[in-house]
């Protein structure tokens, strides 16, 4: 149902913001950001203005559900988990999104590599690519809880970035 809804909205004449969150595996940070941003948009009464999704730069976790640490943290703070299975972002998707938001510097490099051959990307020099915490005025990366184990710190970063994003849109 979510895919069908997204397709309908993406093809709708109503103006929407199309936002894609991206991390390495699409099971921790980007799925957390997708769920947090979806909830913030819902609370603001603006759900009909957005298409929100997440993806990976790698193929390592394709098809897997969100990490249990992400699920537990979202449950702890009362944010519904958006149903999702990890997928890799495709080069042809660049035109489908208004913003493609990476979680760290490595994600940003990998996104540029994925998209660099697309004519639209060459024309706008990857202008749609933004690192999440840059929206808060910081150059920091969102720490990867796959390595740190600290889903609390990741959540705080994701929440700050998502709030800043919503404010700007």
PDB file of C-alpha atoms in Angstrom:
ATOM      1  CA  UNK A   1       0.000   0.000   0.000  1.00  0.00           C
ATOM      2  CA  UNK A   2       2.829   2.426   0.851  1.00  0.00           C
ATOM      3  CA  UNK A   3       4.446   1.939  -2.562  1.00  0.00           C
ATOM      4  CA  UNK A   4       1.145   2.494  -4.379  1.00  0.00           C
ATOM      5  CA  UNK A   5       0.463   5.596  -2.288  1.00  0.00           C
ATOM      6  CA  UNK A   6       3.933   6.959  -3.004  1.00  0.00           C
ATOM      7  CA  UNK A   7       3.477   6.365  -6.733  1.00  0.00           C
ATOM      8  CA  UNK A   8       0.117   8.155  -6.697  1.00  0.00           C
ATOM      9  CA  UNK A   9       1.550  11.109  -4.798  1.00  0.00           C
ATOM     10  CA  UNK A  10       4.674  11.262  -6.956  1.00  0.00           C
ATOM     11  CA  UNK A  11       2.436  11.465 -10.043  1.00  0.00           C
ATOM     12  CA  UNK A  12      -0.032  13.878  -8.439  1.00  0.00           C
ATOM     13  CA  UNK A  13      -0.352  17.437  -9.748  1.00  0.00           C
ATOM     14  CA  UNK A  14      -0.393  18.692  -6.122  1.00  0.00           C
ATOM     15  CA  UNK A  15       2.978  20.173  -5.108  1.00  0.00           C
ATOM     16  CA  UNK A  16       4.896  17.933  -2.745  1.00  0.00           C
ATOM     17  CA  UNK A  17       8.349  17.767  -1.250  1.00  0.00           C
ATOM     18  CA  UNK A  18      10.097  14.543  -2.207  1.00  0.00           C
ATOM     19  CA  UNK A  19      12.716  13.620   0.390  1.00  0.00           C
ATOM     20  CA  UNK A  20      15.014  10.585   0.343  1.00  0.00           C
ATOM     21  CA  UNK A  21      17.161   9.766   3.389  1.00  0.00           C
ATOM     22  CA  UNK A  22      20.282   7.694   2.685  1.00  0.00           C
ATOM     23  CA  UNK A  23      22.862   5.863   4.778  1.00  0.00           C
ATOM     24  CA  UNK A  24      25.228   2.973   4.144  1.00  0.00           C
ATOM     25  CA  UNK A  25      22.935  -0.017   4.737  1.00  0.00           C
ATOM     26  CA  UNK A  26      19.438   1.486   5.103  1.00  0.00           C
ATOM     27  CA  UNK A  27      18.694  -0.341   8.343  1.00  0.00           C
ATOM     28  CA  UNK A  28      19.778   2.148  11.037  1.00  0.00           C
ATOM     29  CA  UNK A  29      20.115   5.892  10.392  1.00  0.00           C
ATOM     30  CA  UNK A  30      18.157   6.421   7.170  1.00  0.00           C
ATOM     31  CA  UNK A  31      15.230   4.283   8.319  1.00  0.00           C
ATOM     32  CA  UNK A  32      15.267   6.156  11.633  1.00  0.00           C
ATOM     33  CA  UNK A  33      15.258   9.482   9.764  1.00  0.00           C
ATOM     34  CA  UNK A  34      12.440   8.305   7.487  1.00  0.00           C
ATOM     35  CA  UNK A  35      10.299   7.364  10.489  1.00  0.00           C
ATOM     36  CA  UNK A  36      11.160  10.482  12.533  1.00  0.00           C
ATOM     37  CA  UNK A  37      10.552  12.863   9.630  1.00  0.00           C
ATOM     38  CA  UNK A  38       7.314  11.087   8.705  1.00  0.00           C
ATOM     39  CA  UNK A  39       6.072  11.540  12.273  1.00  0.00           C
ATOM     40  CA  UNK A  40       7.123  15.206  12.440  1.00  0.00           C
ATOM     41  CA  UNK A  41       5.334  15.883   9.149  1.00  0.00           C
ATOM     42  CA  UNK A  42       2.254  14.041  10.432  1.00  0.00           C
ATOM     43  CA  UNK A  43       2.246  16.029  13.703  1.00  0.00           C
ATOM     44  CA  UNK A  44       2.486  19.253  11.690  1.00  0.00           C
ATOM     45  CA  UNK A  45      -0.580  18.235   9.668  1.00  0.00           C
ATOM     46  CA  UNK A  46       1.438  18.311   6.430  1.00  0.00           C
ATOM     47  CA  UNK A  47       1.496  14.636   5.403  1.00  0.00           C
ATOM     48  CA  UNK A  48      -0.138  15.378   2.051  1.00  0.00           C
ATOM     49  CA  UNK A  49       2.771  17.660   1.144  1.00  0.00           C
ATOM     50  CA  UNK A  50       5.504  15.020   1.348  1.00  0.00           C
ATOM     51  CA  UNK A  51       6.811  11.839  -0.190  1.00  0.00           C
ATOM     52  CA  UNK A  52       9.400  10.358   2.162  1.00  0.00           C
ATOM     53  CA  UNK A  53      11.569   7.281   1.667  1.00  0.00           C
ATOM     54  CA  UNK A  54      14.995   5.930   2.538  1.00  0.00           C
ATOM     55  CA  UNK A  55      17.678   3.905   0.802  1.00  0.00           C
ATOM     56  CA  UNK A  56      21.240   2.609   1.053  1.00  0.00           C
ATOM     57  CA  UNK A  57      24.389   3.363  -0.866  1.00  0.00           C
ATOM     58  CA  UNK A  58      25.526  -0.271  -0.470  1.00  0.00           C
ATOM     59  CA  UNK A  59      23.977  -3.642  -1.252  1.00  0.00           C
ATOM     60  CA  UNK A  60      24.937  -5.243   2.073  1.00  0.00           C
ATOM     61  CA  UNK A  61      21.536  -5.156   3.768  1.00  0.00           C
ATOM     62  CA  UNK A  62      19.148  -5.251   0.772  1.00  0.00           C
ATOM     63  CA  UNK A  63      15.796  -6.715   1.801  1.00  0.00           C
ATOM     64  CA  UNK A  64      16.496  -6.585   5.531  1.00  0.00           C
ATOM     65  CA  UNK A  65      14.186  -4.960   8.057  1.00  0.00           C
ATOM     66  CA  UNK A  66      15.328  -2.009  10.191  1.00  0.00           C
ATOM     67  CA  UNK A  67      17.962  -2.794  12.838  1.00  0.00           C
ATOM     68  CA  UNK A  68      16.539  -3.882  16.193  1.00  0.00           C
ATOM     69  CA  UNK A  69      18.299  -0.915  17.854  1.00  0.00           C
ATOM     70  CA  UNK A  70      16.488   1.523  15.556  1.00  0.00           C
ATOM     71  CA  UNK A  71      13.174  -0.239  16.193  1.00  0.00           C
ATOM     72  CA  UNK A  72      13.728  -0.192  19.969  1.00  0.00           C
ATOM     73  CA  UNK A  73      14.717   3.492  20.044  1.00  0.00           C
ATOM     74  CA  UNK A  74      11.741   4.577  17.971  1.00  0.00           C
ATOM     75  CA  UNK A  75       9.422   2.512  20.173  1.00  0.00           C
ATOM     76  CA  UNK A  76      10.977   4.075  23.293  1.00  0.00           C
ATOM     77  CA  UNK A  77      10.254   7.613  22.065  1.00  0.00           C
ATOM     78  CA  UNK A  78       6.807   6.767  20.695  1.00  0.00           C
ATOM     79  CA  UNK A  79       7.538   7.190  16.993  1.00  0.00           C
ATOM     80  CA  UNK A  80       5.872   4.661  14.687  1.00  0.00           C
ATOM     81  CA  UNK A  81       8.275   2.689  12.519  1.00  0.00           C
ATOM     82  CA  UNK A  82       7.562   3.205   8.835  1.00  0.00           C
ATOM     83  CA  UNK A  83       7.288  -0.258   7.235  1.00  0.00           C
ATOM     84  CA  UNK A  84      10.490  -0.669   5.272  1.00  0.00           C
ATOM     85  CA  UNK A  85      12.991  -3.127   3.857  1.00  0.00           C
ATOM     86  CA  UNK A  86      16.477  -1.987   2.897  1.00  0.00           C
ATOM     87  CA  UNK A  87      17.033  -1.065  -0.723  1.00  0.00           C
ATOM     88  CA  UNK A  88      19.831   0.540  -2.684  1.00  0.00           C
ATOM     89  CA  UNK A  89      19.346   3.951  -4.289  1.00  0.00           C
ATOM     90  CA  UNK A  90      19.517   3.811  -8.084  1.00  0.00           C
ATOM     91  CA  UNK A  91      21.156   6.378 -10.364  1.00  0.00           C
ATOM     92  CA  UNK A  92      17.918   6.968 -12.289  1.00  0.00           C
ATOM     93  CA  UNK A  93      16.178   8.075  -9.058  1.00  0.00           C
ATOM     94  CA  UNK A  94      17.958  11.423  -8.939  1.00  0.00           C
ATOM     95  CA  UNK A  95      15.183  13.109 -10.921  1.00  0.00           C
ATOM     96  CA  UNK A  96      12.493  11.719  -8.589  1.00  0.00           C
ATOM     97  CA  UNK A  97      13.647  13.546  -5.454  1.00  0.00           C
ATOM     98  CA  UNK A  98      13.798  17.191  -4.415  1.00  0.00           C
ATOM     99  CA  UNK A  99      16.282  16.407  -1.646  1.00  0.00           C
ATOM    100  CA  UNK A 100      18.561  13.435  -1.133  1.00  0.00           C
ATOM    101  CA  UNK A 101      19.887  13.557   2.406  1.00  0.00           C
ATOM    102  CA  UNK A 102      22.975  11.606   3.437  1.00  0.00           C
ATOM    103  CA  UNK A 103      23.894  10.813   7.014  1.00  0.00           C
ATOM    104  CA  UNK A 104      27.675  11.217   6.765  1.00  0.00           C
ATOM    105  CA  UNK A 105      30.548  12.279   4.537  1.00  0.00           C
ATOM    106  CA  UNK A 106      31.082   8.755   3.189  1.00  0.00           C
ATOM    107  CA  UNK A 107      27.405   8.587   2.178  1.00  0.00           C
ATOM    108  CA  UNK A 108      27.785  11.904   0.369  1.00  0.00           C
ATOM    109  CA  UNK A 109      30.829  10.655  -1.587  1.00  0.00           C
ATOM    110  CA  UNK A 110      29.035   7.422  -2.458  1.00  0.00           C
ATOM    111  CA  UNK A 111      25.903   9.285  -3.564  1.00  0.00           C
ATOM    112  CA  UNK A 112      27.966  11.457  -5.887  1.00  0.00           C
ATOM    113  CA  UNK A 113      29.507   8.311  -7.386  1.00  0.00           C
ATOM    114  CA  UNK A 114      26.088   6.698  -7.860  1.00  0.00           C
ATOM    115  CA  UNK A 115      24.577   9.756  -9.519  1.00  0.00           C
ATOM    116  CA  UNK A 116      27.554  11.228 -11.395  1.00  0.00           C
ATOM    117  CA  UNK A 117      26.629   9.805 -14.810  1.00  0.00           C
ATOM    118  CA  UNK A 118      23.079  11.158 -14.823  1.00  0.00           C
ATOM    119  CA  UNK A 119      22.734  14.219 -17.129  1.00  0.00           C
ATOM    120  CA  UNK A 120      20.545  16.073 -14.621  1.00  0.00           C
ATOM    121  CA  UNK A 121      23.192  15.629 -11.935  1.00  0.00           C
ATOM    122  CA  UNK A 122      25.910  16.997 -14.184  1.00  0.00           C
ATOM    123  CA  UNK A 123      23.725  19.998 -14.959  1.00  0.00           C
ATOM    124  CA  UNK A 124      23.084  20.928 -11.317  1.00  0.00           C
ATOM    125  CA  UNK A 125      26.313  19.600  -9.767  1.00  0.00           C
ATOM    126  CA  UNK A 126      24.497  17.375  -7.240  1.00  0.00           C
ATOM    127  CA  UNK A 127      22.585  20.336  -5.778  1.00  0.00           C
ATOM    128  CA  UNK A 128      19.921  18.021  -4.308  1.00  0.00           C
ATOM    129  CA  UNK A 129      22.466  16.218  -2.108  1.00  0.00           C
ATOM    130  CA  UNK A 130      22.606  17.469   1.478  1.00  0.00           C
ATOM    131  CA  UNK A 131      24.235  16.057   4.588  1.00  0.00           C
ATOM    132  CA  UNK A 132      21.590  15.871   7.350  1.00  0.00           C
ATOM    133  CA  UNK A 133      23.379  17.753  10.105  1.00  0.00           C
ATOM    134  CA  UNK A 134      24.361  20.557   7.721  1.00  0.00           C
ATOM    135  CA  UNK A 135      20.711  21.592   8.066  1.00  0.00           C
ATOM    136  CA  UNK A 136      21.467  22.382  11.722  1.00  0.00           C
ATOM    137  CA  UNK A 137      24.572  24.395  10.851  1.00  0.00           C
ATOM    138  CA  UNK A 138      26.939  21.565  11.769  1.00  0.00           C
ATOM    139  CA  UNK A 139      29.436  19.736   9.590  1.00  0.00           C
ATOM    140  CA  UNK A 140      29.307  16.657  11.845  1.00  0.00           C
ATOM    141  CA  UNK A 141      28.296  13.226  10.623  1.00  0.00           C
ATOM    142  CA  UNK A 142      25.415  11.320  12.182  1.00  0.00           C
ATOM    143  CA  UNK A 143      27.330   8.572  13.977  1.00  0.00           C
ATOM    144  CA  UNK A 144      26.606   5.098  12.665  1.00  0.00           C
ATOM    145  CA  UNK A 145      25.091   3.074  15.524  1.00  0.00           C
ATOM    146  CA  UNK A 146      26.011  -0.116  13.677  1.00  0.00           C
ATOM    147  CA  UNK A 147      29.537   0.663  14.903  1.00  0.00           C
ATOM    148  CA  UNK A 148      28.924   2.819  17.981  1.00  0.00           C
ATOM    149  CA  UNK A 149      25.938   0.930  19.409  1.00  0.00           C
ATOM    150  CA  UNK A 150      24.646   4.313  20.588  1.00  0.00           C
ATOM    151  CA  UNK A 151      21.144   4.639  19.158  1.00  0.00           C
ATOM    152  CA  UNK A 152      20.347   7.431  21.654  1.00  0.00           C
ATOM    153  CA  UNK A 153      22.995   9.750  20.169  1.00  0.00           C
ATOM    154  CA  UNK A 154      21.945   8.816  16.640  1.00  0.00           C
ATOM    155  CA  UNK A 155      18.317   9.596  17.480  1.00  0.00           C
ATOM    156  CA  UNK A 156      19.230  13.025  18.889  1.00  0.00           C
ATOM    157  CA  UNK A 157      21.168  13.879  15.716  1.00  0.00           C
ATOM    158  CA  UNK A 158      18.409  12.569  13.448  1.00  0.00           C
ATOM    159  CA  UNK A 159      15.719  14.447  15.388  1.00  0.00           C
ATOM    160  CA  UNK A 160      17.666  17.723  15.236  1.00  0.00           C
ATOM    161  CA  UNK A 161      18.292  17.339  11.498  1.00  0.00           C
ATOM    162  CA  UNK A 162      14.691  16.383  10.729  1.00  0.00           C
ATOM    163  CA  UNK A 163      13.296  19.285  12.756  1.00  0.00           C
ATOM    164  CA  UNK A 164      15.598  21.692  10.900  1.00  0.00           C
ATOM    165  CA  UNK A 165      14.543  20.192   7.571  1.00  0.00           C
ATOM    166  CA  UNK A 166      10.842  20.563   8.315  1.00  0.00           C
ATOM    167  CA  UNK A 167      11.343  24.137   9.457  1.00  0.00           C
ATOM    168  CA  UNK A 168      13.114  24.964   6.188  1.00  0.00           C
ATOM    169  CA  UNK A 169      10.386  23.379   4.066  1.00  0.00           C
TER     170      UNK A 169
END
